[in-house]
Amino acid sequence: MFENLSHLALQQYWWVIDSLLGSILVFLMFVQGGQTLIYRLGKSDEERTLLINALGRKWEFTFTTLVTFGGAMFASFPLFYSTSFGGAYWVWMAILFCFIIQAVAYEFRSKPSNVWGAKTFEVFLFINGLLGTILIGTAVGTFFNGAEFTVNELNQSRWANPYGGLEAVLNLHNVALGLTVFFLARLLGSLYFMNHIEHEAIFNRSKKQLLYCGIPFLVVFLFFAIRLLVMDGFAIDAETGTVSVEAYKYLHNFLAMPLVLILFLVGVVLVLFGLIKSYLAEKYTKGIWFTGGGTILVVFTLFLLAGFNHTAFYPSNADLQSSLTIQNASASHYTLTAMSYVSLMVPFVIAYIVWAWRAINNKKLDLEELRNEDHLY
Amino acid sequence: MIENFDMSLVDWSRAQFALTAMYHWIFVPLTLGLAFIIAIMETIYVKTGNPEWKKITKFWMTLFGINFAIGVATGIILEFEFGTNWSNYSWFVGDIFGAPLAVEGIMAFFMESTFIAVMFFGWNKVSKKFHLISTWLVAVGSNLSALWILVANGWMQNPVGMKFNPDTARNEMVNFWDVLFSPTAVNKFLHTISSAYTLAAIFVIGVSAWYLLKKLNVPFAKKSIVVAAVFGLITSLFTVMTGDNSAREIVRDQPMKFAAMEGLYDGSKGAGLVAFGIMSSTSENGNDNMKDFNFKLEIPNLLSYMAYMDGDAFVPGVNDVINGFTDNDGVVHPSVRTKIEMGRKAIHALKTYKKAQKDKDVNLAQTSLDELNENFKYFGYGYFDDPYNTVPPISITFYSFHIMVGLGMWFLLLFTLALLFVYKESIVSNKWFLRAAIWSIPLAYVASQSGWIVAEMGRQPWVIQDLMPTLTAVSNIDITSVQITFFLFLTIFTGLLIAEIKIMLKQIKLGPNHGGH
């Protein structure tokens, strides 16, 4: 089946899968957003424990999705992996440190004799939520604004400056995407708490956050989106493979791919609908599904915008012709074919995740349940 | 050609990978083995309905959870380090190596993370059978995670199922099944997981022995020992068997590594096995990697027998591999000097091919391609000048191997004695045994780490056997960056390890009647 597809079709298929994984990852960052709200929403130790335990039952999904996203990018676009990770060393290392400290924080926080104290592990969760989201968003911003690397004829890469990718934070557009992801994660975190926790005060405080985080979110998101539509982009000549700068490239991509544009707009509407309805209605708890679904659509379409319609998805500002495209950075036809068969398991994986979670999430988490629980975070 | 590479960058990159991998491997074997032990205990609970077994299951599950979290924390960095620190490697072999990592994520990690939540939080929410299935799926998922990364590692030791593509300058997969079912990968997986099960069994026995010494939770401890000792005896026998198979693979595919493991400098027919040896500080041929023996206890013909099931078979030593030899099947292995010449031809041919492609010189492209294909088998040797630079550090490989094997034998005895004493109902009175069982916990970790030192130090200087030396695999980054991250990892991981040990000890002191925390 897959072996009969052209190499380009497989490359597109895998770009779609990676984009989907990336977009699901951003949705699941409600865990990170929630972690930055623990002290804002929880006013007592008991309330904070409730919040942390609500997040603690989901953190592994975000973590696993991040790891799978990394593995899938390695397997499908290994030149991106070797170029970006080997070059933007400090950006990726900083992101990884944020996630290393998260993984232990839940399990160790409330355990006796944890040496460093509960507060330390709560700080770990906060750092993960704050820096993890901003840095990942900023790093993805370089998909549109480019990075400083060169690739030689043997496809060995070298970073063109000594800053190891940290220079990305000097670009306002990259930072705007980082902040967008951060505020979005906080909004999703608030919606998750409203949906998942049975506690009136926490519900009302979460609702307030929809306004406090919603306004800065809209500001940075609009800045990012409007700038994206008017900025230059990196186009590939389909015949020669030559990369050149094209004015309004991403606007052109939207117009050339109307379905992507429609999905993007639907996504934006869903994000806003979930937020507004949750804020205005007295006891609305389903906002997470609308805003979360909208998030997946928006992020998914942004990835498609970066890689499709003859666009270099990882442009080089140091040497335009070193820019990475889904064609020159991908795995071989054989490897993409083999992995495509593996990808057929994804619906099955999603099905068992839904099945298992339905079984244990049949009611909202409350203090009563925590008092009877012997595996506490 | 070695002088063209920044060796201190290579060394720091290796040190960082070794540090992070060894820290990760402190936690993984316990996760892999304890998952099955817990599943067996819960199965007994479901079968018998005896709440005592539920309590036992939950206690070990608490320790599992603590260990699992830090295993996850130390694991994420390894996946990304292939890109951050070994960027040339991740392009050269990413087409093959990346696929198992992706499959690992899709197939194994999600299974593990989904059902671990049911395992911890589903006791009062799902049926007993659903919960039991979830516990088993956690065990299967965590072991599937190990499968794919070990397949990738096996491929690095014995690259199969691929072809070099000069246009992309990388190795590309041509047969997924050859990669997955390579005998090296299969043996590596089976040997690694069975050794992990053994470690977990020792952990359970050791902790239980502490309770018996303190006369605490005696019925609980005895039951735990029975399950762990049966499990451990089976898995340690399996570890010996798979280790034996693995060694026979190595002598054929990586004879230099085998010679290093056995401390065999000059091969011979009817080679003896060095059962015990002490190396001096002086070295043979002035090569720092080849230390002379001060003392060695050798069993005649045994090495030949173990390697080829024939006591008179020829086993090549380090010098034979360097100078070339003919193996027992009559296959001629060229000298390293010849391999270096062939490797240089391959590297030169690749450069000529790339230039010819650029200049659109079709004839030159074809002749250089032919030369490349003819010599590619030894591509990586072209980066060396001195044949003795292809010798791994022998003393550390030799000692690690012997420590691992010696401890493995002790573990077999430990499980046998545990079962014997339980059967005779004398385990509580055999205090020396209980103390030995407790001390066997750190020894299990020493054996486990030694195994990886043998695997990874023994194959130096290769990151991909014969094709890519470690020195060419590193990212082109500033050495200071690697030094800083090395110490950051050292600090964070050590801090977390201290916390984990203290938490574990506290939970053990609280015991199974504590009911969580």
Coordinates of C-alpha atoms in Angstrom, one line a residue, chain A residues 7 14 21 28 53 56-57 59-61 63-72 74-75 77-83 85-90 92-93 96-97 99-101 103-104 107-108 110-116 121 124 153-159 162 328-336 338-339 342-343 345-346 348-349 352-357 359-363 365 369 372-377, chain B residues 16 58 61-62 65-70 72-74 76-85 87-91 94-99 101-103 105-118 120-126 130 167-170 172-177 350-351 354 472 475-477 480-482 484-485 488-489 492-496 498-500 502-503 506-507 510 515-517:
Chain A
H7 CA 8.7 9.6 -2.0
W14 CA 4.9 12.3 7.5
L21 CA 1.8 15.2 17.0
L28 CA -1.6 18.7 26.1
N53 CA -3.1 15.7 41.6
G56 CA -0.5 14.6 37.9
R57 CA -2.8 12.1 36.3
W59 CA 1.5 14.8 32.8
E60 CA 2.8 11.6 31.3
F61 CA 0.7 12.1 28.2
F63 CA 5.7 14.0 28.2
T64 CA 5.1 10.9 26.0
T65 CA 3.8 13.0 23.2
L66 CA 6.9 15.2 23.3
V67 CA 9.2 12.2 23.2
T68 CA 7.2 10.6 20.4
F69 CA 7.2 13.9 18.5
G70 CA 11.0 14.0 18.9
G71 CA 11.3 10.4 17.8
A72 CA 9.0 10.9 14.8
F74 CA 14.2 12.0 14.0
A75 CA 12.9 9.1 12.0
F77 CA 13.2 14.2 8.9
P78 CA 16.6 13.2 10.3
L79 CA 18.4 16.1 8.7
F80 CA 16.3 18.5 10.8
Y81 CA 17.1 16.5 13.8
S82 CA 20.8 16.5 13.3
T83 CA 20.9 20.1 12.2
F85 CA 19.5 19.7 17.8
G86 CA 23.2 19.7 17.1
G87 CA 23.2 23.4 16.4
A88 CA 20.6 25.1 18.6
Y89 CA 22.2 23.2 21.4
W90 CA 21.3 25.5 24.2
W92 CA 17.1 22.3 23.2
M93 CA 19.1 21.6 26.3
L96 CA 15.1 19.2 28.1
F97 CA 16.2 20.4 31.5
F99 CA 11.2 18.4 31.3
I100 CA 13.7 16.4 33.3
I101 CA 12.8 18.3 36.4
A103 CA 9.2 14.1 35.5
V104 CA 10.2 13.6 39.1
E107 CA 6.1 11.6 42.2
F108 CA 8.6 13.0 44.7
S110 CA 4.6 14.7 48.6
K111 CA 6.8 11.7 49.5
P112 CA 8.3 11.8 53.0
S113 CA 12.1 12.2 53.1
N114 CA 12.3 13.7 49.6
V115 CA 15.4 15.7 50.7
W116 CA 14.7 18.9 48.8
F121 CA 9.4 20.2 43.4
F124 CA 10.3 22.6 39.2
E153 CA 27.6 18.5 0.6
L154 CA 27.8 15.5 3.0
N155 CA 24.8 16.9 4.9
Q156 CA 26.9 17.7 7.9
S157 CA 25.7 20.8 9.6
R158 CA 27.3 23.6 11.6
W159 CA 25.8 26.4 13.5
P162 CA 28.5 30.6 19.0
N328 CA 15.8 17.3 1.3
A329 CA 15.6 16.6 5.0
S330 CA 13.5 13.4 5.0
A331 CA 14.2 9.7 5.5
S332 CA 14.5 7.4 2.6
H333 CA 11.4 6.0 0.7
Y334 CA 11.9 2.6 2.4
T335 CA 12.1 3.9 5.9
L336 CA 9.1 6.2 5.5
A338 CA 8.1 1.0 7.0
M339 CA 7.1 3.7 9.5
V342 CA 3.6 1.5 12.0
S343 CA 1.5 4.7 11.9
M345 CA -1.5 1.7 14.8
V346 CA -2.1 5.3 15.9
F348 CA -5.7 1.9 17.9
V349 CA -3.4 3.7 20.4
Y352 CA -7.2 2.4 24.1
I353 CA -6.2 5.7 25.6
V354 CA -9.8 6.9 25.4
W355 CA -11.1 3.6 26.7
A356 CA -8.7 3.5 29.7
W357 CA -9.4 7.1 30.6
A359 CA -12.8 3.9 32.8
I360 CA -11.0 5.8 35.5
N361 CA -12.3 9.4 34.9
N362 CA -15.9 8.7 35.4
K363 CA -16.3 11.5 37.9
L365 CA -11.7 14.8 41.2
E369 CA -11.4 11.2 46.6
N372 CA -9.2 8.0 50.2
E373 CA -6.4 7.8 47.6
D374 CA -3.2 6.0 48.6
H375 CA -1.2 7.1 45.5
L376 CA -1.0 10.9 46.0
Y377 CA 1.2 13.5 44.3
Chain B
Q16 CA 28.3 13.2 28.9
K58 CA 0.6 -2.3 46.3
M61 CA 4.0 -0.8 43.2
T62 CA 4.8 2.2 45.4
G65 CA 6.3 4.4 40.9
I66 CA 9.2 6.2 42.6
N67 CA 11.7 4.5 40.5
F68 CA 9.7 4.8 37.3
A69 CA 9.5 8.6 37.5
I70 CA 13.2 9.1 37.7
V72 CA 11.5 8.7 32.7
A73 CA 13.3 11.9 33.8
T74 CA 16.7 10.5 32.9
I76 CA 14.2 11.8 27.8
I77 CA 17.7 13.3 27.5
L78 CA 19.1 10.2 25.8
E79 CA 16.8 10.4 22.9
F80 CA 17.6 14.0 22.2
E81 CA 21.3 13.7 22.9
F82 CA 21.7 11.7 19.7
G83 CA 20.9 15.0 18.0
T84 CA 22.4 17.5 20.3
N85 CA 25.8 15.9 20.8
S87 CA 24.7 15.3 15.1
N88 CA 26.9 13.7 12.4
Y89 CA 25.9 10.3 13.7
S90 CA 22.2 11.1 13.7
W91 CA 22.5 12.0 10.0
G94 CA 19.3 8.4 11.2
D95 CA 17.5 6.7 8.4
I96 CA 17.9 3.4 10.3
F97 CA 18.3 4.5 13.9
G98 CA 15.4 6.9 14.0
A99 CA 12.7 4.4 13.0
L101 CA 12.8 5.3 18.3
A102 CA 9.6 6.4 16.6
V103 CA 8.1 3.0 16.8
G105 CA 7.1 6.1 21.1
I106 CA 4.0 5.0 19.2
M107 CA 3.9 1.4 20.3
A108 CA 5.5 1.3 23.8
F109 CA 5.5 4.6 25.6
F110 CA 1.8 5.3 25.2
M111 CA 0.9 1.8 26.3
E112 CA 3.1 2.3 29.4
S113 CA 1.8 5.8 30.3
T114 CA -1.9 5.0 29.7
F115 CA -2.0 1.8 31.8
I116 CA 0.3 3.0 34.5
A117 CA -2.5 5.5 35.4
V118 CA -5.0 2.7 35.6
F120 CA -2.1 3.5 40.2
F121 CA -5.5 5.1 40.3
G122 CA -7.8 2.4 39.1
W123 CA -8.0 0.2 42.1
N124 CA -11.5 1.4 43.1
K125 CA -12.6 2.4 39.7
V126 CA -12.2 -0.6 37.4
F130 CA -9.3 -4.8 34.1
D167 CA 23.9 11.0 -2.9
T168 CA 22.6 11.7 0.6
A169 CA 25.9 10.6 2.3
R170 CA 24.1 8.3 4.7
E172 CA 19.7 3.9 4.4
M173 CA 17.5 1.0 5.5
V174 CA 16.7 -1.7 2.9
N175 CA 15.2 -4.3 5.1
F176 CA 13.4 -3.5 8.4
W177 CA 13.1 -7.2 9.4
L350 CA 33.0 9.5 -1.9
K351 CA 34.5 13.0 -2.2
K354 CA 30.4 14.3 -4.9
T472 CA 33.5 11.5 13.5
S475 CA 28.3 17.6 16.8
N476 CA 30.3 20.6 15.7
I477 CA 29.8 22.5 18.9
T480 CA 32.6 24.6 26.8
S481 CA 28.9 24.0 26.1
V482 CA 29.4 20.3 26.5
I484 CA 28.7 23.0 31.2
T485 CA 25.9 20.6 30.3
L488 CA 24.6 20.4 35.0
F489 CA 23.5 16.8 34.3
I492 CA 20.7 17.4 38.7
F493 CA 20.9 13.7 38.4
T494 CA 22.9 13.3 41.5
G495 CA 20.5 15.5 43.4
L496 CA 17.6 13.4 42.1
I498 CA 19.9 11.2 46.5
A499 CA 16.2 12.1 46.8
E500 CA 15.1 8.9 45.2
K502 CA 16.0 8.6 50.6
I503 CA 12.4 8.3 49.5
K506 CA 11.7 5.8 53.9
Q507 CA 9.0 3.9 52.1
L510 CA 7.3 2.5 56.6
G515 CA -0.9 2.2 53.0
G516 CA 0.7 4.9 50.8
H517 CA 1.9 8.2 52.2

